[in-house]
């Protein structure tokens, strides 16, 4: 047995939760979101998730990976996303 | 000899902090050295930097395994790596967090000091660059390096407004330690 070598499994990036790096986090106003998908398109970390809210489709954030860049808040046409200091 | 280990993430300026710390000690007439631990060099990856300060010439060149002081730039590292590793009894850990020491789950005999350095940096610099705040806190909490020397070094490294603002951050952080 070799105990100095390692094997990388596929899909390990998923386990690497990069969300802890952020300074700000996006807060979604679920009522205001019109489900336009803009934030989903622009998010560089692919962490917008389609969810259902009150029978409508909205896009919330997977905070395990969101790095708080604020692009989604910038792009949202109805200003449904606000960036808030993520206290740690 | 004081041995300081700084934990941060790539991009947070851990190495710069170690350098400023040792340069300041040098300006105070002490002997000093600073060096990084090379690891995965990418933004966000955990990184370490070290500084040694003494009033005698420093001959040792190894990494620091038993620090007297630890500075933690990013509290989310606490769950990932053991920031208390090797710390001497009677040592001190300074952590950037909005929480109080008793709200942190740290198994250590060392004194734990916290400061919301990110907030201080955001308030004054407008950017979450918190290493100068932590240096000010280090000066305030330990007195090992004078705040004057630190402010001089930061102003020399970042001339103009940025240096001035960082010097102000250092002053405020030191004040917070003395509260
Ligand atoms: S802040 Fe940036 S990383 Fe986070 S959800 Fe918005 S676009 Fe994605
Ligand atoms: S851009 Fe705004 S309105 Fe469109 S889906 Fe995202 S949060 Fe909802």
Tab-separated table of C-alpha atoms and ligand atoms in Angstrom:
chain	number	residue	atom	x	y	z
A	1	UNK	CA	0.000	0.000	0.000
A	2	UNK	CA	1.211	3.456	-0.769
A	3	UNK	CA	0.449	5.869	1.982
A	4	UNK	CA	2.141	8.878	0.428
A	5	UNK	CA	-0.049	9.087	-2.640
A	6	UNK	CA	-3.588	10.286	-3.059
A	7	UNK	CA	-6.421	9.804	-5.450
A	8	UNK	CA	-8.677	12.644	-6.497
A	9	UNK	CA	-12.276	11.703	-6.897
A	10	UNK	CA	-14.411	13.422	-9.495
A	11	UNK	CA	-16.552	16.358	-8.499
A	12	UNK	CA	-14.492	17.462	-5.493
A	13	UNK	CA	-15.052	21.122	-6.314
A	14	UNK	CA	-18.559	20.659	-5.032
A	15	UNK	CA	-17.198	19.774	-1.619
A	16	UNK	CA	-15.035	22.851	-1.592
A	17	UNK	CA	-17.467	25.360	-0.151
A	18	UNK	CA	-16.128	28.714	-1.195
A	19	UNK	CA	-18.989	30.692	0.319
A	20	UNK	CA	-16.952	31.431	3.446
A	21	UNK	CA	-14.730	33.832	1.508
A	22	UNK	CA	-17.377	36.454	1.062
A	23	UNK	CA	-17.639	39.765	2.861
A	24	UNK	CA	-21.162	40.630	1.713
A	25	UNK	CA	-24.086	38.342	1.082
A	26	UNK	CA	-27.065	38.860	-1.204
A	27	UNK	CA	-30.469	39.087	0.449
A	28	UNK	CA	-33.377	38.377	-1.871
A	29	UNK	CA	-36.715	40.090	-1.538
A	30	UNK	CA	-38.803	37.086	-2.590
A	31	UNK	CA	-41.890	39.197	-3.166
A	32	UNK	CA	-40.064	41.535	-5.522
A	33	UNK	CA	-38.315	38.855	-7.595
A	34	UNK	CA	-39.992	38.415	-10.986
A	35	UNK	CA	-38.034	35.263	-11.867
A	36	UNK	CA	-36.437	36.846	-14.910
A	37	UNK	CA	-33.272	34.673	-14.620
A	38	UNK	CA	-30.906	37.632	-15.070
A	39	UNK	CA	-29.026	36.929	-11.822
A	40	UNK	CA	-28.755	33.269	-12.765
A	41	UNK	CA	-27.199	34.223	-16.090
A	42	UNK	CA	-24.697	36.630	-14.600
A	43	UNK	CA	-23.624	34.881	-11.391
A	44	UNK	CA	-19.971	33.905	-11.973
A	45	UNK	CA	-20.220	31.126	-9.400
A	46	UNK	CA	-23.378	29.497	-10.792
A	47	UNK	CA	-24.998	29.693	-7.400
A	48	UNK	CA	-28.446	30.985	-8.243
A	49	UNK	CA	-31.045	28.285	-7.752
A	50	UNK	CA	-34.468	28.186	-9.246
A	51	UNK	CA	-37.026	27.775	-6.490
A	52	UNK	CA	-40.736	28.054	-6.078
A	53	UNK	CA	-42.223	30.718	-3.913
A	54	UNK	CA	-45.945	31.252	-3.545
A	55	UNK	CA	-46.549	29.436	-6.826
A	56	UNK	CA	-44.042	31.593	-8.721
A	57	UNK	CA	-40.544	30.801	-9.919
A	58	UNK	CA	-37.872	32.845	-8.188
A	59	UNK	CA	-34.088	32.670	-8.007
A	60	UNK	CA	-32.476	32.446	-4.596
A	61	UNK	CA	-28.815	31.962	-3.696
A	62	UNK	CA	-26.800	28.900	-2.752
A	63	UNK	CA	-24.765	30.464	0.036
A	64	UNK	CA	-22.370	27.494	0.131
A	65	UNK	CA	-20.703	28.923	-2.960
A	66	UNK	CA	-21.749	32.573	-3.256
A	67	UNK	CA	-18.662	34.780	-2.906
A	68	UNK	CA	-20.620	37.972	-2.463
A	69	UNK	CA	-19.394	39.756	-5.556
A	70	UNK	CA	-22.669	41.678	-5.857
A	71	UNK	CA	-23.063	41.190	-9.601
A	72	UNK	CA	-26.548	39.740	-9.139
A	73	UNK	CA	-27.668	42.761	-7.136
A	74	UNK	CA	-26.220	45.034	-9.815
A	75	UNK	CA	-27.982	43.230	-12.668
A	76	UNK	CA	-31.401	42.588	-11.139
A	77	UNK	CA	-33.859	44.755	-13.090
A	78	UNK	CA	-36.266	45.149	-10.172
A	79	UNK	CA	-33.634	45.606	-7.452
A	80	UNK	CA	-34.840	42.566	-5.575
A	81	UNK	CA	-31.357	41.795	-4.238
A	82	UNK	CA	-29.608	43.749	-1.558
A	83	UNK	CA	-26.039	43.139	-0.414
A	84	UNK	CA	-25.604	42.948	3.325
A	85	UNK	CA	-22.473	42.592	5.462
A	86	UNK	CA	-22.009	38.911	6.245
A	87	UNK	CA	-20.912	38.989	9.887
A	88	UNK	CA	-18.532	36.219	10.845
B	1	UNK	CA	11.883	36.047	21.041
B	2	UNK	CA	8.371	36.676	19.781
B	3	UNK	CA	7.218	34.373	17.034
B	4	UNK	CA	4.104	35.365	15.143
B	5	UNK	CA	2.074	33.249	12.741
B	6	UNK	CA	-0.509	34.881	10.512
B	7	UNK	CA	-3.350	32.869	9.005
B	8	UNK	CA	-5.240	34.283	6.078
B	9	UNK	CA	-6.514	33.507	2.631
B	10	UNK	CA	-4.674	34.145	-0.604
B	11	UNK	CA	-5.337	37.752	-1.540
B	12	UNK	CA	-5.901	39.039	1.983
B	13	UNK	CA	-2.393	40.363	2.430
B	14	UNK	CA	-1.002	37.967	5.048
B	15	UNK	CA	2.496	38.279	3.651
B	16	UNK	CA	2.283	42.064	3.518
B	17	UNK	CA	1.116	42.044	7.135
B	18	UNK	CA	4.095	39.935	8.215
B	19	UNK	CA	6.458	42.225	6.320
B	20	UNK	CA	4.967	45.401	7.776
B	21	UNK	CA	5.164	43.865	11.226
B	22	UNK	CA	8.850	43.040	10.963
B	23	UNK	CA	9.715	46.347	9.256
B	24	UNK	CA	7.984	48.178	12.110
B	25	UNK	CA	9.881	46.163	14.703
B	26	UNK	CA	13.092	47.015	12.855
B	27	UNK	CA	12.183	50.694	12.958
B	28	UNK	CA	11.685	50.301	16.715
B	29	UNK	CA	15.294	49.153	16.921
B	30	UNK	CA	14.512	45.448	17.220
B	31	UNK	CA	15.738	42.561	15.119
B	32	UNK	CA	13.131	41.047	12.838
B	33	UNK	CA	12.409	38.693	9.983
B	34	UNK	CA	9.320	37.902	7.929
B	35	UNK	CA	8.603	35.158	5.457
B	36	UNK	CA	5.656	33.371	3.883
B	37	UNK	CA	4.789	29.679	3.852
B	38	UNK	CA	4.336	28.699	0.271
B	39	UNK	CA	1.358	26.548	-0.389
B	40	UNK	CA	-1.407	26.566	-2.935
B	41	UNK	CA	-1.137	30.035	-4.375
B	42	UNK	CA	-4.559	30.962	-5.457
B	43	UNK	CA	-7.077	33.450	-4.250
B	44	UNK	CA	-9.041	32.198	-1.293
B	45	UNK	CA	-6.794	29.278	-0.385
B	46	UNK	CA	-5.573	29.201	3.235
B	47	UNK	CA	-2.118	30.767	3.542
B	48	UNK	CA	0.345	31.377	6.354
B	49	UNK	CA	2.990	34.004	6.930
B	50	UNK	CA	5.465	34.348	9.761
B	51	UNK	CA	7.397	37.022	11.612
B	52	UNK	CA	10.052	36.847	14.307
B	53	UNK	CA	10.947	39.742	16.563
B	54	UNK	CA	13.716	39.846	19.148
B	55	UNK	CA	16.137	42.276	20.713
B	56	UNK	CA	18.981	39.912	19.865
B	57	UNK	CA	20.067	38.941	16.351
B	58	UNK	CA	17.840	36.135	15.049
B	59	UNK	CA	19.784	33.178	13.702
B	60	UNK	CA	16.979	30.656	13.285
B	61	UNK	CA	15.563	30.348	9.758
B	62	UNK	CA	12.942	27.637	10.094
B	63	UNK	CA	9.181	27.903	9.932
B	64	UNK	CA	7.472	28.793	13.179
B	65	UNK	CA	5.969	25.762	14.882
B	66	UNK	CA	5.387	27.152	18.373
B	67	UNK	CA	4.226	30.716	17.966
B	68	UNK	CA	3.837	33.111	20.861
B	69	UNK	CA	1.231	35.009	18.861
B	70	UNK	CA	-1.241	34.045	16.156
B	71	UNK	CA	-3.190	36.452	13.988
B	72	UNK	CA	-6.266	35.104	12.180
B	73	UNK	CA	-7.396	37.300	9.299
B	74	UNK	CA	-10.408	35.264	8.366
B	75	UNK	CA	-12.565	33.643	11.056
B	76	UNK	CA	-13.975	31.108	8.614
B	77	UNK	CA	-10.535	29.466	8.601
B	78	UNK	CA	-11.119	28.282	12.155
B	79	UNK	CA	-13.230	25.342	11.023
B	80	UNK	CA	-10.797	24.443	8.250
B	81	UNK	CA	-7.404	24.524	9.932
B	82	UNK	CA	-6.138	24.416	13.505
B	83	UNK	CA	-5.162	28.032	14.107
B	84	UNK	CA	-4.188	27.241	17.715
B	85	UNK	CA	-1.626	24.631	16.665
B	86	UNK	CA	1.575	24.792	18.687
B	87	UNK	CA	0.752	28.057	20.410
B	88	UNK	CA	2.708	28.572	23.610
B	89	UNK	CA	1.003	28.700	26.990
B	90	UNK	CA	0.533	32.323	27.812
B	91	UNK	CA	0.441	33.136	24.109
B	92	UNK	CA	-2.178	35.236	22.364
B	93	UNK	CA	-4.491	34.713	19.404
B	94	UNK	CA	-5.940	37.778	17.713
B	95	UNK	CA	-8.938	37.003	15.512
B	96	UNK	CA	-10.794	39.145	13.016
B	97	UNK	CA	-14.440	38.492	13.825
B	98	UNK	CA	-17.563	40.327	14.873
B	99	UNK	CA	-18.008	37.803	17.692
B	100	UNK	CA	-16.674	37.758	21.246
B	101	UNK	CA	-13.944	35.289	22.253
B	102	UNK	CA	-16.395	33.178	24.297
B	103	UNK	CA	-18.588	32.710	21.216
B	104	UNK	CA	-15.725	31.005	19.406
B	105	UNK	CA	-15.127	27.335	19.844
B	106	UNK	CA	-11.375	27.415	20.356
B	107	UNK	CA	-9.706	24.784	22.456
B	108	UNK	CA	-6.674	26.669	23.729
B	109	UNK	CA	-4.891	27.905	26.825
B	110	UNK	CA	-3.826	31.040	24.992
B	111	UNK	CA	-5.525	34.368	25.466
B	112	UNK	CA	-8.052	34.997	22.708
B	113	UNK	CA	-8.653	38.568	21.554
B	114	UNK	CA	-11.192	39.515	18.888
B	115	UNK	CA	-11.655	42.614	16.773
B	116	UNK	CA	-14.073	43.295	13.922
B	117	UNK	CA	-11.258	44.319	11.604
B	118	UNK	CA	-13.318	43.845	8.426
B	119	UNK	CA	-15.903	46.356	9.629
B	120	UNK	CA	-13.200	48.830	10.619
B	121	UNK	CA	-11.599	48.496	7.189
B	122	UNK	CA	-14.939	48.898	5.415
B	123	UNK	CA	-15.799	51.983	7.475
B	124	UNK	CA	-12.502	53.761	6.841
B	125	UNK	CA	-11.017	52.282	3.657
B	126	UNK	CA	-14.276	51.309	2.001
B	127	UNK	CA	-12.708	47.927	1.240
B	128	UNK	CA	-12.552	44.722	3.281
B	129	UNK	CA	-8.742	44.850	3.453
B	130	UNK	CA	-8.307	44.185	7.149
B	131	UNK	CA	-4.634	43.420	7.657
B	132	UNK	CA	-3.627	46.897	8.810
B	133	UNK	CA	-6.456	46.862	11.371
B	134	UNK	CA	-5.109	43.593	12.739
B	135	UNK	CA	-1.610	45.053	12.952
B	136	UNK	CA	-2.950	48.013	14.925
B	137	UNK	CA	-4.731	45.545	17.198
B	138	UNK	CA	-1.504	43.582	17.615
B	139	UNK	CA	0.320	46.731	18.662
B	140	UNK	CA	-2.478	47.705	21.058
B	141	UNK	CA	-2.853	44.265	22.604
B	142	UNK	CA	0.825	43.339	22.931
B	143	UNK	CA	2.884	46.533	22.871
B	144	UNK	CA	5.629	44.539	21.121
B	145	UNK	CA	5.763	46.968	18.214
B	146	UNK	CA	4.940	50.663	18.507
B	147	UNK	CA	1.949	52.060	16.651
B	148	UNK	CA	4.124	54.962	15.434
B	149	UNK	CA	6.511	52.600	13.664
B	150	UNK	CA	3.615	50.704	12.121
B	151	UNK	CA	2.004	53.864	10.831
B	152	UNK	CA	5.322	55.030	9.381
B	153	UNK	CA	5.833	51.743	7.591
B	154	UNK	CA	2.335	51.611	6.132
B	155	UNK	CA	2.624	55.202	4.938
B	156	UNK	CA	6.011	54.417	3.373
B	157	UNK	CA	4.614	51.380	1.581
B	158	UNK	CA	1.376	52.996	0.432
B	159	UNK	CA	2.165	56.678	-0.121
B	160	UNK	CA	-0.641	59.225	-0.228
B	161	UNK	CA	-4.225	58.844	0.844
B	162	UNK	CA	-4.232	55.045	1.061
B	163	UNK	CA	-1.341	55.059	3.514
B	164	UNK	CA	-2.937	57.819	5.590
B	165	UNK	CA	-6.224	55.949	5.771
B	166	UNK	CA	-4.503	52.718	6.734
B	167	UNK	CA	-2.623	54.568	9.475
B	168	UNK	CA	-5.982	55.795	10.755
B	169	UNK	CA	-7.301	52.223	10.688
B	170	UNK	CA	-4.292	51.175	12.783
B	171	UNK	CA	-4.945	53.909	15.345
B	172	UNK	CA	-8.616	52.967	15.645
B	173	UNK	CA	-7.814	49.279	16.025
B	174	UNK	CA	-5.273	50.044	18.742
B	175	UNK	CA	-7.853	52.198	20.545
B	176	UNK	CA	-10.344	49.339	20.416
B	177	UNK	CA	-7.833	47.042	22.095
B	178	UNK	CA	-7.407	49.516	24.894
B	179	UNK	CA	-11.135	49.942	25.529
C	1	LIG	S1	-23.146	37.885	-5.057
C	1	LIG	FE1	-22.001	37.145	-6.849
C	1	LIG	S2	-21.537	35.032	-6.336
C	1	LIG	FE2	-23.168	35.650	-4.956
C	1	LIG	S3	-25.056	35.058	-5.955
C	1	LIG	FE3	-24.660	37.179	-6.542
C	1	LIG	S4	-23.551	37.038	-8.461
C	1	LIG	FE4	-23.463	35.003	-7.510
C	2	LIG	S1	-32.505	39.176	-11.514
C	2	LIG	FE1	-33.792	39.829	-9.824
C	2	LIG	S2	-35.871	39.562	-10.553
C	2	LIG	FE2	-34.549	38.422	-11.932
C	2	LIG	S3	-34.590	36.355	-11.107
C	2	LIG	FE3	-32.815	37.368	-10.191
C	2	LIG	S4	-33.567	38.247	-8.288
C	2	LIG	FE4	-35.344	37.675	-9.485
